[in-house]
């Protein structure tokens, strides 16, 4: 039983296989192909002829479709979304496998949604909107390059001539807006930008166009990019000519709409005159046998353009896709949409619409098609776009439209066709991009500048560093005028005279006035748009060039190494160990010690007595001889000996310090410097000075790899001198200074005792910094080159930097490594305290003895007549008596006091005896 059932199943399956296979291999006699586009348009008129010719050629070629014929069904979209949609639905009722068109990008967006919903391929030969390649439209294919590819070629042309800012004029629809968005993206890659946009409607009247273009004239850029659909009237150029915008200052660049317009119509002399100087793009169609045959076949039709050729290739591409589908045994079948059946009874009759059952498979086959058509290679890349074509650069003059060069994505610009260019590159190692001679607006052949300073533009805000050192280069006067002046400022002003247009500007100093500003910070502010430019002694280094555009260098610079030079003038070298102030204090100390010792020894020591002249000589010799040998005069008093002990200790310290410092100076002077240039300086570990705020710090740390702890920032020539003289062993000192040559030349002109060692390195220049892609940077570079051809640069340099030939300063500056008074401050305080104490003890003792002396004198005196009654006279006599008393020898005073004491003792004994005698007398 089970065996019978299995046999029945097998036989049934075999019968069905025989029935189904022949049905799968059945080829239809006719395949319907739809086309929706604007018949009465520049592209549509030529495309209609090309499509019909392509269907005829496919049907005549027996090698394609193997007997199946194509039937082309066309509907006019009238370049309208509504009519295009209606036309698409009409064609779908007629069982089309794919649909060609539309031309308009706006219509293509809507039809792409319909294709997505009903799953049929929509192939356009002229809708170039880049956004149609989005994943949102999976059934949309394009056999012409999209505008992103075209804009890439146009931006390459802009960059070829060095223009940085453009004005875009475009149609305010999907084609224009999205095409300009692609232009903006490509410009950004080249560090350029769209400065102003002029959207126009296809229905704009002449008044609106005039006002829009007139408004754009107030903007600085003069490079106009035109992106529309083909416009036979060319109204934009009529209005531009009326507004005098077709002159030598302007540049007019058009996308391929212009070439399509010109190729599709006869151009008279009036049209050529209006378009004189306009440069545009044209899709390059390579020469081939197929192209020659097609041209010969349609020689009566002179409206052919590149998009019509793409339309011709589109039919062949669909034919190849259908052939692959049929070769795989897939039937061409259609079905009604279940969703549209619910719309039965409406006036739209959407229930009649059928969709191709194998639309997704056909789409897959189309994407794999690869053949050479009359317009070039037809092969799809990313985004379901045909791989981009090459472009011709066309130029219109009074005689006609000329091809001045070619552009290819990989080869750039050339005056030979891309295929020939490729063969020449195989035999040549050098590629030189160039274009032929171009006639620009106004009839000239020189490249237009492409921008002007607009009348309504604000003055350029130029930042200048408010320097506190090396003010000869740039500074702000510290008076009521606040005038900006300096070497760099004069060069900038003179260079502006060679710029062929007026440049309004204002200087804005930056800095706190106490230290020079950081130059990298100024560059950052120009980059951030705070300022438009920076003028000053700005070194052109790679890190800054990434942020701003520099002009041509106006001064050549390089880094150099400066070290102290050996002083050959050693006449007064013995005075260098001490400062002048300390020498004066030492000299006064000797004088004070001489006086104090004389006072303390005068009453006790016979050597310090005698005639005044002898005593003066003795004082001086005694004081100064303590430096060299034992004094001939010995000190007798204890107070003098105490003072001498402290003085000799101070003198010993002073002598030892002097000897050590002098020895160091003489030794260093005899030794040659170990620093011979940047290499030896880099290999050492000594501290290095640099000018604060300059690029030197970054170069020494990042480029040469020096430790930051070795680098000492300095702000002025005074600090340069001080740090070098202190040397590497003292705090704040350096062994060498690395700075740019102009600064060092000025420093050496003002300060003696220093020299440059080694050769200059890190050769750079000073330039003016502008915002990225500022056209003024290029014009200022040209102006500087012209200025350098005159003698003005030398005159400015002589005016500000003439100190190389000026008399050197003769003021002697103390050595920073000299010993100062503060080094011995503590020792001097001790010495002064002890000396003052000894002197005070001596004075108090003298006063005490003088008081006793006066009391004794009064007791002994019997006559008062000699005493004056006047207080002034009595004070004078008292002073004289005190001086005379002090001048007495100590021994004489002591004998006087001993004699007085003896007399007093005898008188006291006599009084006692008398009292005892009286006590012995009897009372009555």
PDB file of N, CA, C and O in Angstrom, residues 103-130:
ATOM      1  N   UNK A 103      13.448  63.542 -15.949  1.00  0.00           N
ATOM      2  CA  UNK A 103      14.568  64.474 -16.074  1.00  0.00           C
ATOM      3  C   UNK A 103      14.683  65.338 -14.832  1.00  0.00           C
ATOM      4  O   UNK A 103      15.774  65.583 -14.329  1.00  0.00           O
ATOM      5  N   UNK A 104      13.560  65.775 -14.319  1.00  0.00           N
ATOM      6  CA  UNK A 104      13.526  66.659 -13.161  1.00  0.00           C
ATOM      7  C   UNK A 104      13.808  65.881 -11.877  1.00  0.00           C
ATOM      8  O   UNK A 104      13.228  64.816 -11.629  1.00  0.00           O
ATOM      9  N   UNK A 105      14.677  66.422 -11.032  1.00  0.00           N
ATOM     10  CA  UNK A 105      14.978  65.788  -9.745  1.00  0.00           C
ATOM     11  C   UNK A 105      13.777  65.853  -8.813  1.00  0.00           C
ATOM     12  O   UNK A 105      13.566  64.950  -7.997  1.00  0.00           O
ATOM     13  N   UNK A 106      12.984  66.916  -8.917  1.00  0.00           N
ATOM     14  CA  UNK A 106      11.794  67.028  -8.075  1.00  0.00           C
ATOM     15  C   UNK A 106      10.797  65.920  -8.404  1.00  0.00           C
ATOM     16  O   UNK A 106      10.232  65.274  -7.512  1.00  0.00           O
ATOM     17  N   UNK A 107      10.572  65.668  -9.702  1.00  0.00           N
ATOM     18  CA  UNK A 107       9.678  64.592 -10.110  1.00  0.00           C
ATOM     19  C   UNK A 107      10.270  63.236  -9.738  1.00  0.00           C
ATOM     20  O   UNK A 107       9.545  62.310  -9.360  1.00  0.00           O
ATOM     21  N   UNK A 108      11.591  63.141  -9.817  1.00  0.00           N
ATOM     22  CA  UNK A 108      12.245  61.865  -9.520  1.00  0.00           C
ATOM     23  C   UNK A 108      12.032  61.452  -8.069  1.00  0.00           C
ATOM     24  O   UNK A 108      11.929  60.250  -7.778  1.00  0.00           O
ATOM     25  N   UNK A 109      11.974  62.407  -7.149  1.00  0.00           N
ATOM     26  CA  UNK A 109      11.752  62.073  -5.741  1.00  0.00           C
ATOM     27  C   UNK A 109      10.400  61.379  -5.563  1.00  0.00           C
ATOM     28  O   UNK A 109      10.290  60.366  -4.870  1.00  0.00           O
ATOM     29  N   UNK A 110       9.368  61.929  -6.202  1.00  0.00           N
ATOM     30  CA  UNK A 110       8.037  61.342  -6.055  1.00  0.00           C
ATOM     31  C   UNK A 110       7.948  59.992  -6.763  1.00  0.00           C
ATOM     32  O   UNK A 110       7.413  59.012  -6.213  1.00  0.00           O
ATOM     33  N   UNK A 111       8.478  59.907  -7.958  1.00  0.00           N
ATOM     34  CA  UNK A 111       8.415  58.661  -8.709  1.00  0.00           C
ATOM     35  C   UNK A 111       9.254  57.559  -8.058  1.00  0.00           C
ATOM     36  O   UNK A 111       8.945  56.369  -8.190  1.00  0.00           O
ATOM     37  N   UNK A 112      10.310  57.961  -7.346  1.00  0.00           N
ATOM     38  CA  UNK A 112      11.112  56.966  -6.631  1.00  0.00           C
ATOM     39  C   UNK A 112      10.318  56.325  -5.506  1.00  0.00           C
ATOM     40  O   UNK A 112      10.482  55.129  -5.219  1.00  0.00           O
ATOM     41  N   UNK A 113       9.475  57.112  -4.877  1.00  0.00           N
ATOM     42  CA  UNK A 113       8.604  56.546  -3.844  1.00  0.00           C
ATOM     43  C   UNK A 113       7.587  55.580  -4.454  1.00  0.00           C
ATOM     44  O   UNK A 113       7.268  54.529  -3.867  1.00  0.00           O
ATOM     45  N   UNK A 114       7.073  55.914  -5.634  1.00  0.00           N
ATOM     46  CA  UNK A 114       6.132  55.008  -6.321  1.00  0.00           C
ATOM     47  C   UNK A 114       6.842  53.710  -6.703  1.00  0.00           C
ATOM     48  O   UNK A 114       6.302  52.612  -6.523  1.00  0.00           O
ATOM     49  N   UNK A 115       8.069  53.838  -7.228  1.00  0.00           N
ATOM     50  CA  UNK A 115       8.836  52.649  -7.605  1.00  0.00           C
ATOM     51  C   UNK A 115       9.120  51.770  -6.402  1.00  0.00           C
ATOM     52  O   UNK A 115       9.096  50.540  -6.481  1.00  0.00           O
ATOM     53  N   UNK A 116       9.397  52.411  -5.285  1.00  0.00           N
ATOM     54  CA  UNK A 116       9.652  51.654  -4.053  1.00  0.00           C
ATOM     55  C   UNK A 116       8.400  50.906  -3.600  1.00  0.00           C
ATOM     56  O   UNK A 116       8.469  49.751  -3.153  1.00  0.00           O
ATOM     57  N   UNK A 117       7.235  51.547  -3.733  1.00  0.00           N
ATOM     58  CA  UNK A 117       6.006  50.915  -3.290  1.00  0.00           C
ATOM     59  C   UNK A 117       5.568  49.773  -4.192  1.00  0.00           C
ATOM     60  O   UNK A 117       5.029  48.765  -3.707  1.00  0.00           O
ATOM     61  N   UNK A 118       5.793  49.876  -5.510  1.00  0.00           N
ATOM     62  CA  UNK A 118       5.331  48.859  -6.468  1.00  0.00           C
ATOM     63  C   UNK A 118       6.462  47.984  -6.990  1.00  0.00           C
ATOM     64  O   UNK A 118       6.243  47.159  -7.889  1.00  0.00           O
ATOM     65  N   UNK A 119       7.642  48.191  -6.492  1.00  0.00           N
ATOM     66  CA  UNK A 119       8.790  47.310  -6.751  1.00  0.00           C
ATOM     67  C   UNK A 119       9.109  47.193  -8.240  1.00  0.00           C
ATOM     68  O   UNK A 119       9.165  46.107  -8.807  1.00  0.00           O
ATOM     69  N   UNK A 120       9.350  48.298  -8.894  1.00  0.00           N
ATOM     70  CA  UNK A 120       9.839  48.271 -10.274  1.00  0.00           C
ATOM     71  C   UNK A 120      11.032  49.221 -10.383  1.00  0.00           C
ATOM     72  O   UNK A 120      11.084  50.248  -9.704  1.00  0.00           O
ATOM     73  N   UNK A 121      12.040  48.896 -11.206  1.00  0.00           N
ATOM     74  CA  UNK A 121      13.212  49.751 -11.368  1.00  0.00           C
ATOM     75  C   UNK A 121      12.843  51.061 -12.058  1.00  0.00           C
ATOM     76  O   UNK A 121      12.095  51.083 -13.031  1.00  0.00           O
ATOM     77  N   UNK A 122      13.374  52.151 -11.515  1.00  0.00           N
ATOM     78  CA  UNK A 122      13.225  53.486 -12.104  1.00  0.00           C
ATOM     79  C   UNK A 122      14.621  53.970 -12.463  1.00  0.00           C
ATOM     80  O   UNK A 122      15.461  54.176 -11.580  1.00  0.00           O
ATOM     81  N   UNK A 123      14.872  54.138 -13.761  1.00  0.00           N
ATOM     82  CA  UNK A 123      16.215  54.497 -14.225  1.00  0.00           C
ATOM     83  C   UNK A 123      16.157  55.887 -14.856  1.00  0.00           C
ATOM     84  O   UNK A 123      15.437  56.104 -15.841  1.00  0.00           O
ATOM     85  N   UNK A 124      16.928  56.818 -14.295  1.00  0.00           N
ATOM     86  CA  UNK A 124      16.951  58.185 -14.805  1.00  0.00           C
ATOM     87  C   UNK A 124      18.269  58.448 -15.515  1.00  0.00           C
ATOM     88  O   UNK A 124      19.334  57.996 -15.083  1.00  0.00           O
ATOM     89  N   UNK A 125      18.183  59.173 -16.593  1.00  0.00           N
ATOM     90  CA  UNK A 125      19.377  59.541 -17.362  1.00  0.00           C
ATOM     91  C   UNK A 125      19.731  61.018 -17.195  1.00  0.00           C
ATOM     92  O   UNK A 125      20.699  61.487 -17.791  1.00  0.00           O
ATOM     93  N   UNK A 126      18.934  61.766 -16.343  1.00  0.00           N
ATOM     94  CA  UNK A 126      19.178  63.206 -16.248  1.00  0.00           C
ATOM     95  C   UNK A 126      18.920  63.781 -14.874  1.00  0.00           C
ATOM     96  O   UNK A 126      19.289  64.938 -14.628  1.00  0.00           O
ATOM     97  N   UNK A 127      18.296  63.058 -13.942  1.00  0.00           N
ATOM     98  CA  UNK A 127      18.046  63.581 -12.596  1.00  0.00           C
ATOM     99  C   UNK A 127      19.330  63.437 -11.778  1.00  0.00           C
ATOM    100  O   UNK A 127      19.696  62.337 -11.382  1.00  0.00           O
ATOM    101  N   UNK A 128      19.993  64.546 -11.517  1.00  0.00           N
ATOM    102  CA  UNK A 128      21.346  64.508 -10.926  1.00  0.00           C
ATOM    103  C   UNK A 128      21.394  64.855  -9.444  1.00  0.00           C
ATOM    104  O   UNK A 128      22.481  64.995  -8.878  1.00  0.00           O
ATOM    105  N   UNK A 129      20.259  65.018  -8.802  1.00  0.00           N
ATOM    106  CA  UNK A 129      20.226  65.336  -7.378  1.00  0.00           C
ATOM    107  C   UNK A 129      20.947  64.244  -6.582  1.00  0.00           C
ATOM    108  O   UNK A 129      20.549  63.064  -6.637  1.00  0.00           O
ATOM    109  N   UNK A 130      22.006  64.581  -5.814  1.00  0.00           N
ATOM    110  CA  UNK A 130      22.755  63.538  -5.082  1.00  0.00           C
ATOM    111  C   UNK A 130      21.934  62.792  -4.043  1.00  0.00           C
ATOM    112  O   UNK A 130      22.226  61.640  -3.729  1.00  0.00           O
TER     113      UNK A 130
END
